[in-house]
mmCIF file of C-alpha atoms and ligand atoms in Angstrom:
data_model
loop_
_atom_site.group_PDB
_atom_site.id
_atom_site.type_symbol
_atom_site.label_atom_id
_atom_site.label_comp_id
_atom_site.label_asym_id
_atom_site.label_seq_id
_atom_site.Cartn_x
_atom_site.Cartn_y
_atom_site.Cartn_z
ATOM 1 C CA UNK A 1 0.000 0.000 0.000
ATOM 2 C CA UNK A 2 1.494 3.433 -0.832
ATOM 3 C CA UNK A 3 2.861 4.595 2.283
ATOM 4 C CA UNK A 4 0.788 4.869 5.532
ATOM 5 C CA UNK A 5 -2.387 5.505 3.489
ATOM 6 C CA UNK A 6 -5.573 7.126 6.023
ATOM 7 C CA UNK A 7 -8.422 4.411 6.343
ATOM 8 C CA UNK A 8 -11.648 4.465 3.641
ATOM 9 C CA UNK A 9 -14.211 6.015 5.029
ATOM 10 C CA UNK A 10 -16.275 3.230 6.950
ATOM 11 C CA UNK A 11 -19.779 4.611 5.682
ATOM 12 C CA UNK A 12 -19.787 6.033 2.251
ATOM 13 C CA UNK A 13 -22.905 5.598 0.019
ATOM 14 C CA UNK A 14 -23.920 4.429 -2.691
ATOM 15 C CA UNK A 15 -20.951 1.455 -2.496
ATOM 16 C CA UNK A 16 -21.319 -0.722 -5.190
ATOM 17 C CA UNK A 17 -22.270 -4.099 -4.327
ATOM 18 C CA UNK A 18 -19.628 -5.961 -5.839
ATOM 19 C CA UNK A 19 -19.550 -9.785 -5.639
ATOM 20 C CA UNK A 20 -16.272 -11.561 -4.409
ATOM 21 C CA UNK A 21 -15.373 -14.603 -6.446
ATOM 22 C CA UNK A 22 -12.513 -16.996 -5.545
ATOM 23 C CA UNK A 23 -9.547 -17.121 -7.714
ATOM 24 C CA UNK A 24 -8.983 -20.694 -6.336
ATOM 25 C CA UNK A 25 -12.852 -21.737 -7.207
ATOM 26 C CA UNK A 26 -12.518 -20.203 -10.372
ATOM 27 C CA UNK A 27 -9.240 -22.221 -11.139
ATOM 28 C CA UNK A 28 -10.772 -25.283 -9.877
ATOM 29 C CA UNK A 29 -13.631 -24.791 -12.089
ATOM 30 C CA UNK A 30 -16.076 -24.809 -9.192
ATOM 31 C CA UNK A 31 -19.364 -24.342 -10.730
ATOM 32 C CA UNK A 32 -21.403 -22.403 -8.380
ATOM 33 C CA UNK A 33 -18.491 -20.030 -8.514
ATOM 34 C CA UNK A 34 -18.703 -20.315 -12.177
ATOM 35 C CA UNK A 35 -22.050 -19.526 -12.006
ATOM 36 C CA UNK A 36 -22.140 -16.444 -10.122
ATOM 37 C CA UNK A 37 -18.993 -15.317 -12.545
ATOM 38 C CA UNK A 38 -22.126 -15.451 -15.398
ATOM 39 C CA UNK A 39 -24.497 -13.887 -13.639
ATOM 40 C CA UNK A 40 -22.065 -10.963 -12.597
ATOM 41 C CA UNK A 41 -21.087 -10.574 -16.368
ATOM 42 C CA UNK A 42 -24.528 -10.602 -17.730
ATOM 43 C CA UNK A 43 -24.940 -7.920 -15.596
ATOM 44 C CA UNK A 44 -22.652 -4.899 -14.376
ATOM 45 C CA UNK A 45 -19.642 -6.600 -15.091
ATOM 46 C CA UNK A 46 -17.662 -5.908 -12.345
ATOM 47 C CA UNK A 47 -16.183 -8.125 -9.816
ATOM 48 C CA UNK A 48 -13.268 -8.372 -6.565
ATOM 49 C CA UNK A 49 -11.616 -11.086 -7.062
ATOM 50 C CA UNK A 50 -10.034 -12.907 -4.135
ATOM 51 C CA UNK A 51 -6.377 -13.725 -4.257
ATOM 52 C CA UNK A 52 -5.512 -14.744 -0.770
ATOM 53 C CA UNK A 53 -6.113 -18.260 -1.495
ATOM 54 C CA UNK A 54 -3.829 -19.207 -4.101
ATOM 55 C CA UNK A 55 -0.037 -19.327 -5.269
ATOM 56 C CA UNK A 56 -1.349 -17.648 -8.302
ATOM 57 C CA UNK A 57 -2.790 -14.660 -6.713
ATOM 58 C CA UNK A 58 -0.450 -14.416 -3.948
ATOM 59 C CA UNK A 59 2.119 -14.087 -6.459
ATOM 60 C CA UNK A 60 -0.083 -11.267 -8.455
ATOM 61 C CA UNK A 61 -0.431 -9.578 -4.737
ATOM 62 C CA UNK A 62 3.085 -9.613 -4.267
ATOM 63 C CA UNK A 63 4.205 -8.136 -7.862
ATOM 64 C CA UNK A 64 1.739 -5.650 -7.574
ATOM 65 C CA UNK A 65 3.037 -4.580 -4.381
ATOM 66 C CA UNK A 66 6.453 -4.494 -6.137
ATOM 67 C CA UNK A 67 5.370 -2.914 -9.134
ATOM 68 C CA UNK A 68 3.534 0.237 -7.042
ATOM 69 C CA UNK A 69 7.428 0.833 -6.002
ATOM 70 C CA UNK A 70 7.921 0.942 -9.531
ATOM 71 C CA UNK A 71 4.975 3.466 -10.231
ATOM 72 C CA UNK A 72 6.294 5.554 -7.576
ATOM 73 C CA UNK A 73 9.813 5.636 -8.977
ATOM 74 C CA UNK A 74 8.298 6.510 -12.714
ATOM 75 C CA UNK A 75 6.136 8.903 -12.078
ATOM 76 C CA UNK A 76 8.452 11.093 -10.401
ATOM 77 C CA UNK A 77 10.910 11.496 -13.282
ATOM 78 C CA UNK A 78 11.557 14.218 -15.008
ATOM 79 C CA UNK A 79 8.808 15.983 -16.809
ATOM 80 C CA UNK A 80 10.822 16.246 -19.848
ATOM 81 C CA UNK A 81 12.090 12.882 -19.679
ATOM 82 C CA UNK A 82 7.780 11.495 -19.605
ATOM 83 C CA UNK A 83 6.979 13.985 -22.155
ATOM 84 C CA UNK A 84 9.649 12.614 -24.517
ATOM 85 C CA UNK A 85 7.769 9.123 -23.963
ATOM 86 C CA UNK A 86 3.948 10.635 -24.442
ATOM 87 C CA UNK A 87 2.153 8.322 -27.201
ATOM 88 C CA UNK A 88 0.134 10.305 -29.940
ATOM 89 C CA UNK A 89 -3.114 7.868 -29.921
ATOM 90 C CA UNK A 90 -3.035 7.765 -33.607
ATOM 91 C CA UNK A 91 0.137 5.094 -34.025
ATOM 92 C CA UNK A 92 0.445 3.683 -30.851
ATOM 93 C CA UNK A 93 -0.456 3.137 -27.849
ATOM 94 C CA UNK A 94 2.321 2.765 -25.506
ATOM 95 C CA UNK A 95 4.656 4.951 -23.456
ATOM 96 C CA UNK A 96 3.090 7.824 -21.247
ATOM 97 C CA UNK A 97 -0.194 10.310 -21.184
ATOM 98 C CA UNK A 98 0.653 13.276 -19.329
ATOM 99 C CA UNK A 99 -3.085 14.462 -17.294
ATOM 100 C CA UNK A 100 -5.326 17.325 -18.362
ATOM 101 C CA UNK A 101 -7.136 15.518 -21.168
ATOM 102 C CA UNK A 102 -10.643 15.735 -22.233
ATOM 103 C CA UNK A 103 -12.428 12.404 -22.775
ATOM 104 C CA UNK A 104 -14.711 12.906 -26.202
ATOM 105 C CA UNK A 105 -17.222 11.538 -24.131
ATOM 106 C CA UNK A 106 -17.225 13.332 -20.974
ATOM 107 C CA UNK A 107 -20.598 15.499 -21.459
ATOM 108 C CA UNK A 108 -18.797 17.907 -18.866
ATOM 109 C CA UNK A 109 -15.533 18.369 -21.055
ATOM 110 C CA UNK A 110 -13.180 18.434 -17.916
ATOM 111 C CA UNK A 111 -9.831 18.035 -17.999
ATOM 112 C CA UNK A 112 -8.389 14.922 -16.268
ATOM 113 C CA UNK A 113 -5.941 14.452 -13.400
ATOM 114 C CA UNK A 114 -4.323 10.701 -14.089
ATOM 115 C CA UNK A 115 -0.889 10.652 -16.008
ATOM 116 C CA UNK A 116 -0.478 6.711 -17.301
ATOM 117 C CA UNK A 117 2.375 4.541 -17.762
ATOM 118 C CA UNK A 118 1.519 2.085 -20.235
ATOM 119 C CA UNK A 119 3.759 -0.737 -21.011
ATOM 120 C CA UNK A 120 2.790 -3.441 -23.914
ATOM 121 C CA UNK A 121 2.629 -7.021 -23.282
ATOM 122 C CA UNK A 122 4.504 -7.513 -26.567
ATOM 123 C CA UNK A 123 7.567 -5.363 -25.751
ATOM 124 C CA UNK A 124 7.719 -7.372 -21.986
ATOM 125 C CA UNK A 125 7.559 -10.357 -23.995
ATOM 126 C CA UNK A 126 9.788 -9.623 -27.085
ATOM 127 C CA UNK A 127 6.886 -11.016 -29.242
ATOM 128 C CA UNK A 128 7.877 -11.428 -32.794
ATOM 129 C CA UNK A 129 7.237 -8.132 -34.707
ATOM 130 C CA UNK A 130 6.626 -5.874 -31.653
ATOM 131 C CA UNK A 131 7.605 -1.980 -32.049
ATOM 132 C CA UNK A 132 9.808 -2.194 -29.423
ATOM 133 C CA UNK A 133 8.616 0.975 -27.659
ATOM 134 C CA UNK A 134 11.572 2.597 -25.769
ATOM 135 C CA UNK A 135 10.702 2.758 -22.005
ATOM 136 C CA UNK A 136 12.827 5.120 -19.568
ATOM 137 C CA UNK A 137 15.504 2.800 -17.809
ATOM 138 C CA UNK A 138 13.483 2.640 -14.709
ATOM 139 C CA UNK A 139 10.757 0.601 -16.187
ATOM 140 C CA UNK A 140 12.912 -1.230 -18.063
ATOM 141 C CA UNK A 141 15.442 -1.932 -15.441
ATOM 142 C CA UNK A 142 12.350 -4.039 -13.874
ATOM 143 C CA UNK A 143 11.090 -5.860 -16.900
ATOM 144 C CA UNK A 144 11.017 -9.165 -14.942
ATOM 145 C CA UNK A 145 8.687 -8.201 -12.262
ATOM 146 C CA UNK A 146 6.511 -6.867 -15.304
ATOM 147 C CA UNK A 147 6.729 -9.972 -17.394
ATOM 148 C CA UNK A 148 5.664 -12.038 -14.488
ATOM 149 C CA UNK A 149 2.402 -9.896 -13.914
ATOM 150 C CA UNK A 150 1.735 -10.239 -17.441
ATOM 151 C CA UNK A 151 1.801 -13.996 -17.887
ATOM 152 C CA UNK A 152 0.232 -14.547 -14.096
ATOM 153 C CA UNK A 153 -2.875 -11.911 -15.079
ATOM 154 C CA UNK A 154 -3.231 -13.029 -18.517
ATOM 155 C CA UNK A 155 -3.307 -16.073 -17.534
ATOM 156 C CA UNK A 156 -6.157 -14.730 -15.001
ATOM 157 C CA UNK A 157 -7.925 -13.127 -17.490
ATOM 158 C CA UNK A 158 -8.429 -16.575 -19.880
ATOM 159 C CA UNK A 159 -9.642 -18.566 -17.680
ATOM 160 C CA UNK A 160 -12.325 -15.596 -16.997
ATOM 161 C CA UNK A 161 -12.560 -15.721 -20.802
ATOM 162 C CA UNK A 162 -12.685 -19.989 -20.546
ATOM 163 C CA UNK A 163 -16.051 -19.902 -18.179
ATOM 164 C CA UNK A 164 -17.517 -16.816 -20.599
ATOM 165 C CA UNK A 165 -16.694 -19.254 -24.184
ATOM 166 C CA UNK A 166 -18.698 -22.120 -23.141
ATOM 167 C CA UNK A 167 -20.792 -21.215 -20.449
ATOM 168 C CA UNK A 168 -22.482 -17.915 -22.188
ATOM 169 C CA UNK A 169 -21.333 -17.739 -25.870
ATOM 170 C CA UNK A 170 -22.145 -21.248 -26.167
ATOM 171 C CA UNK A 171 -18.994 -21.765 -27.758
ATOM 172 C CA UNK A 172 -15.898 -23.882 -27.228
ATOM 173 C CA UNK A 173 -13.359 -22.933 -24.808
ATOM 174 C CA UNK A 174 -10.597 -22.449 -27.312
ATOM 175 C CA UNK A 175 -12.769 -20.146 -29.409
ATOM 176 C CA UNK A 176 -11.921 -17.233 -27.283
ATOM 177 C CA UNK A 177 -8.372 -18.595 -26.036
ATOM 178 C CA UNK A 178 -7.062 -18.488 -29.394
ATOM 179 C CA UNK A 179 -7.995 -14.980 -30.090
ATOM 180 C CA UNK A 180 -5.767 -13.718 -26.936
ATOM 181 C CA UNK A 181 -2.606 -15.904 -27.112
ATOM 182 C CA UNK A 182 0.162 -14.673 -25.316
ATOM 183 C CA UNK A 183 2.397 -15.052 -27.981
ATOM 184 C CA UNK A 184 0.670 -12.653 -30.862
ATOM 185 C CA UNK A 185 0.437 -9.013 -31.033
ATOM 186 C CA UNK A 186 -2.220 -7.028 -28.765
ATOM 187 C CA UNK A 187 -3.298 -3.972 -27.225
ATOM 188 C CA UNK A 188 -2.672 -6.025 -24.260
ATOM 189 C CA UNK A 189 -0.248 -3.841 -21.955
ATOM 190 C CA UNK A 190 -0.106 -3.002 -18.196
ATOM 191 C CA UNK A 191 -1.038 0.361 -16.831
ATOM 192 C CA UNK A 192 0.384 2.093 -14.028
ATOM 193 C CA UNK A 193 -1.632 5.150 -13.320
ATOM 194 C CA UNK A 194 -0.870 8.007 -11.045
ATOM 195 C CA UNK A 195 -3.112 11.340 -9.768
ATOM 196 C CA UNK A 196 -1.939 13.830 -7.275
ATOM 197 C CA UNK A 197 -3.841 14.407 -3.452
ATOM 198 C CA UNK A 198 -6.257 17.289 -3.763
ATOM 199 C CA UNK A 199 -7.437 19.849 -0.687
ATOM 200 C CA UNK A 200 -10.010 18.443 1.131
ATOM 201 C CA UNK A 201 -13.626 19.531 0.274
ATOM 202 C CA UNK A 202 -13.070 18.677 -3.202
ATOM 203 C CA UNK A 203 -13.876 15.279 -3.859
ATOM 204 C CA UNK A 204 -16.922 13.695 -4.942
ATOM 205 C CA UNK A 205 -19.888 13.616 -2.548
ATOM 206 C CA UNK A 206 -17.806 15.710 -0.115
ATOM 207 C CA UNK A 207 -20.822 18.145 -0.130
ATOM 208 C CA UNK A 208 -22.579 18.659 -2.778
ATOM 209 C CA UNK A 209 -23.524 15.295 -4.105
ATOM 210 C CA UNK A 210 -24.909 17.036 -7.447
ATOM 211 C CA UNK A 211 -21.396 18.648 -8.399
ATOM 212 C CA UNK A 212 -19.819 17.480 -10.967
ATOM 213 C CA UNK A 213 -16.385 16.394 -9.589
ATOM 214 C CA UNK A 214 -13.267 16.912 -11.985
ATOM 215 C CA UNK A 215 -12.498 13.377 -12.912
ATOM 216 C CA UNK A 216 -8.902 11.710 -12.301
ATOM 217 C CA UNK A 217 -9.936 9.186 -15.056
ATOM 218 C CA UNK A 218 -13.212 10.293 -17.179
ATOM 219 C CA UNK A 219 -16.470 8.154 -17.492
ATOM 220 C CA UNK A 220 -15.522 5.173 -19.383
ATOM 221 C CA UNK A 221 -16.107 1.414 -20.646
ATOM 222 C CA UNK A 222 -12.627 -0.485 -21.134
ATOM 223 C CA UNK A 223 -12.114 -1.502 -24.720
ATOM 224 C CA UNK A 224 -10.501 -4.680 -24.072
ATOM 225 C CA UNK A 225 -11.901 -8.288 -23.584
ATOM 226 C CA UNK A 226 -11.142 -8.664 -19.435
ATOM 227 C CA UNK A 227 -9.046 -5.680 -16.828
ATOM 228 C CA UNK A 228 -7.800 -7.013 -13.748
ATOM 229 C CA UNK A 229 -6.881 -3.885 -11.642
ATOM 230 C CA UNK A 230 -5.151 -3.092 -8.228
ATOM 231 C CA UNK A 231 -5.899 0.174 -6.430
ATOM 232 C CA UNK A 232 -4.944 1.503 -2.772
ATOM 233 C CA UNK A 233 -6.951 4.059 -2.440
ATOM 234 C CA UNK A 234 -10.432 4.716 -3.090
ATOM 235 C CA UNK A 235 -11.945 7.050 -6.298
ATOM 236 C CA UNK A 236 -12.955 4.045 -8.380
ATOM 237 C CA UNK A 237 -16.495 4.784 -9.237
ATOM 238 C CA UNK A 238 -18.794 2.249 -11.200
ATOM 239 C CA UNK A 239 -22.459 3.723 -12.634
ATOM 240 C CA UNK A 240 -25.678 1.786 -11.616
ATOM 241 C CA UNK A 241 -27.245 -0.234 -14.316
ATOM 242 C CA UNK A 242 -30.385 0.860 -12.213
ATOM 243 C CA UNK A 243 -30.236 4.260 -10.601
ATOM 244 C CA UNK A 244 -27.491 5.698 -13.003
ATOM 245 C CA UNK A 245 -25.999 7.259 -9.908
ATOM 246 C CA UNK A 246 -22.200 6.132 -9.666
ATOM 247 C CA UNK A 247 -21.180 4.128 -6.952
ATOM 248 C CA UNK A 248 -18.110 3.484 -4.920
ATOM 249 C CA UNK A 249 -15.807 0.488 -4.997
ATOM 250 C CA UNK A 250 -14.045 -0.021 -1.770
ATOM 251 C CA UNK A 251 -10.888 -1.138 -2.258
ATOM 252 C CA UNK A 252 -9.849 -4.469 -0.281
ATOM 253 C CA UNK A 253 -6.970 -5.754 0.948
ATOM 254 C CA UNK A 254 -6.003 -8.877 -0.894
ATOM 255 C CA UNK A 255 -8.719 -8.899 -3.788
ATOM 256 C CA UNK A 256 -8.259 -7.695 -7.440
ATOM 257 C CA UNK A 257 -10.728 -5.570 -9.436
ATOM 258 C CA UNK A 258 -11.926 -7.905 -12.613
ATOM 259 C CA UNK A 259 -13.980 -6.342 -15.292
ATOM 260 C CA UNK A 260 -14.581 -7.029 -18.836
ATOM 261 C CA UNK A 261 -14.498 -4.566 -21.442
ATOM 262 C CA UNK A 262 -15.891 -3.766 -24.906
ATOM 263 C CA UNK A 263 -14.479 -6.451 -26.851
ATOM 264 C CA UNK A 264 -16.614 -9.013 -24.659
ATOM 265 C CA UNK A 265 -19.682 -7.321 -25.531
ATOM 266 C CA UNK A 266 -18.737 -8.010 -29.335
ATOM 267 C CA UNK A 267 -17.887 -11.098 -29.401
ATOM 268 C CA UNK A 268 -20.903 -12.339 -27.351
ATOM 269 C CA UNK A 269 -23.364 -10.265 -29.373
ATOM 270 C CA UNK A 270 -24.664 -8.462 -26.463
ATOM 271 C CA UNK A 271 -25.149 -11.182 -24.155
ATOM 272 C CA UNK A 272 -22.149 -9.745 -21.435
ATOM 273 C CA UNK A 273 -21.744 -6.023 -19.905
ATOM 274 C CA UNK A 274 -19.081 -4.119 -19.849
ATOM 275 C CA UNK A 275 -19.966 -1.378 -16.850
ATOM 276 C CA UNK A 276 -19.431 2.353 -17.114
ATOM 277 C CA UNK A 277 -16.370 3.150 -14.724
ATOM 278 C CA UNK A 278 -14.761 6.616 -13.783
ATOM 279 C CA UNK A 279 -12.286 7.933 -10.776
ATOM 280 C CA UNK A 280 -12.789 10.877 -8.916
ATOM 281 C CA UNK A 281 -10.521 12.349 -6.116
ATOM 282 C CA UNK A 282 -10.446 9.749 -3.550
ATOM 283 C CA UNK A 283 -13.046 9.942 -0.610
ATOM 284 C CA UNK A 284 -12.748 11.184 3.259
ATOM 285 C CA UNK A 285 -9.216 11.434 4.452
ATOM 286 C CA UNK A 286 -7.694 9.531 1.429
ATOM 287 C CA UNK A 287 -8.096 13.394 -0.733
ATOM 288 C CA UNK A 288 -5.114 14.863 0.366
ATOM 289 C CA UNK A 289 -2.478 11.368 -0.698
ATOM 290 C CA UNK A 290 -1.574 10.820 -4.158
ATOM 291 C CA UNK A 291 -3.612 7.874 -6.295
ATOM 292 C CA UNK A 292 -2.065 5.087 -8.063
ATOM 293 C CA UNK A 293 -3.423 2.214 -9.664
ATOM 294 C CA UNK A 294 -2.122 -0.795 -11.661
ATOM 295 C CA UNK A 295 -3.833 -2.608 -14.665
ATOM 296 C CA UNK A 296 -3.555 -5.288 -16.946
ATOM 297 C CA UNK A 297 -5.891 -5.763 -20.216
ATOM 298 C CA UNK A 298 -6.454 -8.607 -21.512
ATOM 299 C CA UNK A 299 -7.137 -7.808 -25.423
ATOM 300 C CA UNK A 300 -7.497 -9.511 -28.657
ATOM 301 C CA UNK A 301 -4.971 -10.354 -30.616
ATOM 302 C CA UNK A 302 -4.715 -7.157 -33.676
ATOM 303 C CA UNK A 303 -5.580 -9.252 -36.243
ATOM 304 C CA UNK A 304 -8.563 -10.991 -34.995
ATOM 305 C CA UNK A 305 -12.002 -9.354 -36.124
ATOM 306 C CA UNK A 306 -14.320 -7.910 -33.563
ATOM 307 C CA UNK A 307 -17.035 -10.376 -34.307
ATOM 308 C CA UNK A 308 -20.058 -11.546 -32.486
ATOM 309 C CA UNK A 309 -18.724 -15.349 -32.117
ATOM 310 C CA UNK A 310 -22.457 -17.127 -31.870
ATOM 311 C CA UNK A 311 -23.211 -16.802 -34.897
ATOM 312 C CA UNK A 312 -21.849 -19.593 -36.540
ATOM 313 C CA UNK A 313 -21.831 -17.856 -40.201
ATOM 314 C CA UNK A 314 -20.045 -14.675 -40.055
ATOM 315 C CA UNK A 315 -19.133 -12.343 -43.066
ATOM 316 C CA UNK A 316 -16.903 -10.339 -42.551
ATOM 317 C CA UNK A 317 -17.113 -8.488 -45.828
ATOM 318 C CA UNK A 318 -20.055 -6.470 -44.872
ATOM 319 C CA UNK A 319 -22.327 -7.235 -47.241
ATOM 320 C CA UNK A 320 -24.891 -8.867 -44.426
ATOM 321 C CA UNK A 321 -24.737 -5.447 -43.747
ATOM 322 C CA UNK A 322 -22.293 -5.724 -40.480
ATOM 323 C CA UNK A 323 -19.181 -4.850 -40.902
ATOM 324 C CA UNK A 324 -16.541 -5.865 -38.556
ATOM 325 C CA UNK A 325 -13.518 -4.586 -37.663
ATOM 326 C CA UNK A 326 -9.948 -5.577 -36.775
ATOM 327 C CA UNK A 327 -8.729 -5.471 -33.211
ATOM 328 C CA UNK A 328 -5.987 -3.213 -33.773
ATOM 329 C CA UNK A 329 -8.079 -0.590 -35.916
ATOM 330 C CA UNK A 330 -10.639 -0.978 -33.222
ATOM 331 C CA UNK A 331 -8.072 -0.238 -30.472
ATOM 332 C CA UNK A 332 -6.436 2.360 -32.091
ATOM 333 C CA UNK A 333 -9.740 4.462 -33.156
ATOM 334 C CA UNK A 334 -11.168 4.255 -29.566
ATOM 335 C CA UNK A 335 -7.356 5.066 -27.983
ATOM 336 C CA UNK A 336 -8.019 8.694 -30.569
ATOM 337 C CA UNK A 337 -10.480 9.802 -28.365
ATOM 338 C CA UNK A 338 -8.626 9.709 -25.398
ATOM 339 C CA UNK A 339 -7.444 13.689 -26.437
ATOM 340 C CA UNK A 340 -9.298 16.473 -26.975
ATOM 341 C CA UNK A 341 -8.488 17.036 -30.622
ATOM 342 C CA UNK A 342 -11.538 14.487 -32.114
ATOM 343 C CA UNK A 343 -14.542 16.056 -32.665
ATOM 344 C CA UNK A 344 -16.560 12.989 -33.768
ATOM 345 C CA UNK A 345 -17.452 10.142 -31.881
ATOM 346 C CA UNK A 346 -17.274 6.681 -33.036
ATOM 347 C CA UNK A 347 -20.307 4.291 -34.177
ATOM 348 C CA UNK A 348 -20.048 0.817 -32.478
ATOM 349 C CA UNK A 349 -23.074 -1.800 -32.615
ATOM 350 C CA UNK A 350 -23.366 -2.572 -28.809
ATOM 351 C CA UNK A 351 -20.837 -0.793 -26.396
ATOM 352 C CA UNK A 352 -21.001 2.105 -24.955
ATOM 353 C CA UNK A 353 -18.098 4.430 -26.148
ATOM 354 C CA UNK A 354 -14.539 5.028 -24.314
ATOM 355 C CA UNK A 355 -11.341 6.249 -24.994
ATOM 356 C CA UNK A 356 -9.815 4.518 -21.936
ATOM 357 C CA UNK A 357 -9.579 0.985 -21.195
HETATM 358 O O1 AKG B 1 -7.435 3.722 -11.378
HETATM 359 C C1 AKG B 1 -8.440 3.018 -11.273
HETATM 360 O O2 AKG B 1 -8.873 2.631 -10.165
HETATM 361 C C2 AKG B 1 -9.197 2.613 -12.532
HETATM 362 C C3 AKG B 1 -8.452 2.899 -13.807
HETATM 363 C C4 AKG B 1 -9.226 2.567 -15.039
HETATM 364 O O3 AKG B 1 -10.419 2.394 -15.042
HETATM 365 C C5 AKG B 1 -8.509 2.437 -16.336
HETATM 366 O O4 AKG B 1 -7.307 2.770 -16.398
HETATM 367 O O5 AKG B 1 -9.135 1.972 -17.321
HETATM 368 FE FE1 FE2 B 2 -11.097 1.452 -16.890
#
């Protein structure tokens, strides 16, 4: 936890009710845990997911707890040295975002607070024909610790994706696995995200419950097929399905956040949600200390087609009068919108819009 961090407030409303599933159920294919995995995905989207109880998460806990050191360290560098490494949304998506953004789809066109780190999966993992990004030394003098959160929360992520192929799609489990291998080139990359402490008073619900907070990260859906994500302190926000008010996520010790994203709306024709997410300044106390958070997303491979995947007879051509669209165009079009230079938003068939996740 970033150092001495003051305790979440105990009673802070709306908190999202967010279901805790068992990474060691889930890897044991325990099928009531399965089951409430479904019923979760077919509706919000979001759930903590328990690492306590297995080598497998304990090892994600511990990297995580290494790789905040690691945040801390490259955050604080230079700010000529991170602007050198800012990515221009257009060609790629990798390197750092500096804050004071406007999200295209942020009705109240405020600027955001978060700067991101992100590091691809591909560069971690010399994949074959990756663009090699060049990271400052700091990241890269702790590529190990990074490659081992890839492969431990990819691995995560699939067997997410295993339950969702067979158990909702209707579709075999290797249908999704072999449009996120490891080995191929994705928007998959890890995210270390960072927000400075703001004067009391300001943060959401402080006192005026109406106000419109300034958002650290903007209102979005991820664009990817599953996030796993690691925050300290609070902020996290998710919208009800139901009251469209946004509630808070707690953060707890020992648990991941798990979400799926865009891409898993897509390819299961509507039949899984990815939920509307934002951060705001963190609650109570927690204001004043700087924010950081660490994600993985788990995405499709760049060449594999955004398709809905139960229909067995897809054309990909268009002429049924759907077209579909490659993973990496996909990616790439919803990372333009993270700026404020795009004026138009993007057309999709089922998600909501984002330029985050
Ligand atoms: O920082 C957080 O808690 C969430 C970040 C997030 O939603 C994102 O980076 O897509
Ligand atoms: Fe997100």
């Amino acid at each position: 936890m970033p150092s001495i961090l003051p305790p979440y407030p105990e009673h802070l409303s709306p908190e999202a009710p967010l279901t805790r599933i068992s990474l060691s159920s889930l890897l044991a294919h325990d099928h009531t845990i399965e089951a409430a995995l479904i019923s979760i995905c077919q509706s919000h989207g979001f759930f903590y997911l328990d690492l306590t109880t297995h080598p497998q998460g304990q090892h994600l806990l511990t990297t995580a707890s290494t790789l905040l050191t690691l945040a801390e360290t490259a955050f604080r560098l230079p700010q000529p040295t991170k602007d050198a490494l800012t990515f221009d949304r257009t060609d790629s998506l990798f390197g750092y975002k500096a804050g004071g953004k406007i999200a295209q789809t942020d009705p109240h066109r405020r600027q955001d607070r978060a700067e991101f780190w992100n590091v691809s999966k591909d560069d971690l993992l010399a994949n074959r024909g990756c663009r090699a990004v060049a990271y400052p030394d700091a990241i890269w003098a702790r590529k190990t610790e990074l490659r081992t959160f890839v492969e431990t929360a990819h691995a995560v992520g699939m067997r997410v994706l295993e339950v969702l192929a067979r158990r909702v799609l209707g579709v075999e489990a290797g249908v999704l696995e072999a449009r996120h291998r490891i080995g191929e080139l994705s928007g998959d990359h890890v995210r270390m995200t960072w927000a400075p402490g703001e004067e009391e008073g300001v943060g959401a619900g402080a006192e005026d419950e109406e106000a419109e907070p300034r958002p650290t990260t903007a209102p979005h859906t991820d664009f990817g097929s599953v996030t796993l994500l690691f925050n300290w302190a609070g902020g996290l926000q998710i919208e009800s399905q139901e009251s469209k008010k946004w509630e808070w996520v707690r953060p707890l010790l020992g648990h991941a956040i798990c979400n799926l994203g865009d891409a898993m709306v897509e390819f299961s024709g509507g039949r899984v949600m990815s939920g509307k997410h934002r951060v705001v300044a963190a609650p109570g106390e927690q204001v004043k200390s700087e924010r950081y958070s660490l994600v993985y997303f788990v995405r499709p491979e760049d060449e594999v087609y955004l398709e809905d995947l139960t229909q067995s007879t897809v054309n990909k051509s268009g002429t049924n009068g759907v077209e579909y669209v490659k993973a990496k165009d996909w990616i790439m079009k919803r990372a333009e919108l993270l700026g404020n230079e795009m004026d138009k938003p993007m057309e999709s068939k089922k998600s909501g819009q984002s330029p985050f996740g």
